[in-house]
Amino acid sequence: MGEALVQAREAREAGDVPVGAVVLSPGGDIIGTGHNRREVAHDPSAHAEVEAIRAAASSLGTWRLDGCTMVVTLEPCLMCAGAILQARVPRLVLGAWDEKAGATGSQWDVVRDARIGAKVEVVSGVRADECAELLTEFFEARR
């Protein structure tokens, strides 16, 4: 989660919502990093999770991230939950819950929906206070 927080701070410095993500190989090595880049890239799909998945897939030379772990500072949205499923990521570690738009256990639970057939293990609350504080500070500064 430490590297995901570093990535979140990079997003904040660039003027984007401070969310960071990393993908770990089955052996625990970081093979992909990402942070929100929607403002910089003018791309609505440039979420931290998507950026990290793209980097990891490029690093491995395959879109299938079997055995990998996604670590993200904020619970993924619907789009990112779908990307996690499409990339076959079996494990998700998240910091803060997203009570408004979260799709991995709070508002929806797409990654564990029996109708889809995927079973992503979700570990939540890792450094949650630190992850949430970054977001709180960011939005308070904009009000």
Coordinates of C-alpha atoms in Angstrom, one line a residue:
M1 CA 0.0 0.0 0.0
G2 CA 3.0 2.3 0.5
E3 CA 3.7 2.5 -3.2
A4 CA 0.0 3.0 -4.0
L5 CA 0.0 6.0 -1.6
V6 CA 3.1 7.4 -3.4
Q7 CA 1.1 7.1 -6.6
A8 CA -1.9 8.8 -5.1
R9 CA 0.3 11.7 -4.0
E10 CA 1.6 12.0 -7.6
A11 CA -2.0 12.3 -8.8
R12 CA -2.7 15.0 -6.2
E13 CA 0.4 17.0 -7.3
A14 CA -0.9 16.8 -10.9
G15 CA -4.3 18.2 -9.8
D16 CA -6.2 14.9 -10.1
V17 CA -8.1 13.0 -7.4
P18 CA -5.4 11.3 -5.3
V19 CA -5.9 7.6 -6.0
G20 CA -3.0 5.3 -6.6
A21 CA -2.7 1.6 -7.6
V22 CA -0.1 -1.1 -8.0
V23 CA -0.2 -4.6 -9.4
L24 CA 2.0 -7.2 -7.7
S25 CA 3.3 -10.3 -9.5
P26 CA 2.5 -13.7 -8.0
G27 CA 5.9 -13.4 -6.3
G28 CA 5.1 -10.0 -4.8
D29 CA 7.1 -7.8 -7.1
I30 CA 5.6 -4.5 -8.4
I31 CA 5.0 -5.0 -12.1
G32 CA 2.6 -2.1 -12.7
T33 CA 1.9 1.3 -11.1
G34 CA -0.7 3.9 -11.8
H35 CA -2.5 7.0 -10.5
N36 CA -5.4 9.0 -11.7
R37 CA -4.5 10.9 -14.8
R38 CA -8.0 11.9 -16.1
E39 CA -7.2 15.7 -15.9
V40 CA -3.7 15.4 -17.4
A41 CA -4.6 12.9 -20.1
H42 CA -8.1 14.3 -20.8
D43 CA -9.2 10.7 -20.6
P44 CA -12.2 9.5 -18.5
S45 CA -10.8 6.0 -18.4
A46 CA -7.4 7.1 -17.0
H47 CA -8.1 5.8 -13.5
A48 CA -5.3 4.5 -11.3
E49 CA -6.4 0.9 -11.6
V50 CA -6.6 0.9 -15.4
E51 CA -3.2 2.6 -15.6
A52 CA -1.7 0.0 -13.3
I53 CA -3.3 -2.9 -15.2
R54 CA -2.0 -1.6 -18.5
A55 CA 1.5 -1.3 -17.1
A56 CA 1.4 -4.8 -15.5
A57 CA 0.1 -6.4 -18.7
S58 CA 2.8 -4.7 -20.7
S59 CA 5.4 -5.9 -18.2
L60 CA 4.2 -9.5 -18.4
G61 CA 3.5 -9.4 -22.1
T62 CA 0.0 -10.7 -21.6
W63 CA -3.4 -9.3 -20.6
R64 CA -4.1 -12.1 -18.2
L65 CA -2.9 -11.2 -14.8
D66 CA -3.5 -14.6 -13.2
G67 CA -2.0 -14.8 -9.7
C68 CA -1.4 -11.1 -9.5
T69 CA -2.7 -8.7 -6.8
M70 CA -4.1 -5.2 -7.3
V71 CA -3.5 -2.8 -4.4
V72 CA -5.4 0.5 -4.6
T73 CA -5.9 3.4 -2.2
L74 CA -9.7 3.7 -2.9
E75 CA -12.3 1.1 -3.6
P76 CA -12.6 0.7 -7.4
C77 CA -15.6 2.1 -9.3
L78 CA -17.7 0.0 -11.7
M79 CA -15.4 0.6 -14.7
C80 CA -12.3 -0.4 -12.7
A81 CA -14.0 -3.4 -11.1
G82 CA -14.8 -4.5 -14.6
A83 CA -11.2 -4.0 -15.7
I84 CA -10.0 -6.1 -12.7
L85 CA -12.4 -8.9 -13.8
Q86 CA -11.3 -8.6 -17.5
A87 CA -7.6 -8.8 -16.5
R88 CA -8.3 -11.9 -14.4
V89 CA -6.8 -10.3 -11.2
P90 CA -7.7 -12.8 -8.4
R91 CA -6.9 -10.6 -5.4
L92 CA -7.7 -7.0 -4.5
V93 CA -6.3 -5.1 -1.6
L94 CA -8.0 -1.7 -0.9
G95 CA -7.5 1.1 1.5
A96 CA -10.6 3.4 1.9
W97 CA -14.1 2.4 0.9
D98 CA -15.9 4.5 -1.6
E99 CA -19.4 4.8 -0.2
K100 CA -20.7 6.7 -3.2
A101 CA -19.4 4.8 -6.2
G102 CA -17.6 1.7 -4.9
A103 CA -18.1 -1.5 -6.8
T104 CA -16.2 -4.1 -4.8
G105 CA -18.3 -4.3 -1.7
S106 CA -19.8 -1.0 -0.7
Q107 CA -22.4 0.1 -3.2
W108 CA -22.0 -2.9 -5.5
D109 CA -19.9 -6.1 -5.3
V110 CA -19.2 -6.7 -9.0
V111 CA -16.0 -8.7 -8.4
R112 CA -17.8 -11.3 -6.3
D113 CA -21.1 -11.4 -8.2
A114 CA -22.1 -15.1 -8.7
R115 CA -23.8 -14.2 -12.0
I116 CA -20.5 -13.3 -13.4
G117 CA -18.7 -16.3 -12.1
A118 CA -15.6 -14.5 -10.9
K119 CA -14.4 -14.8 -7.4
V120 CA -12.0 -12.0 -6.5
E121 CA -10.6 -12.1 -3.0
V122 CA -11.1 -8.6 -1.5
V123 CA -9.0 -7.4 1.5
S124 CA -10.2 -4.0 2.7
G125 CA -9.1 -1.4 5.2
V126 CA -5.4 -1.5 4.6
R127 CA -4.1 1.9 5.8
A128 CA -7.6 3.1 5.3
D129 CA -7.3 6.2 7.5
E130 CA -4.2 7.4 5.6
C131 CA -5.9 6.7 2.2
A132 CA -9.1 8.5 3.2
E133 CA -7.2 11.5 4.6
L134 CA -5.5 12.1 1.3
L135 CA -8.9 12.3 -0.4
T136 CA -10.5 14.5 2.4
E137 CA -7.6 17.0 2.2
F138 CA -7.8 17.1 -1.6
F139 CA -11.6 17.8 -1.7
E140 CA -11.5 20.3 1.2
A141 CA -8.8 22.3 -0.6
R142 CA -11.1 22.6 -3.6
R143 CA -14.2 23.9 -1.6

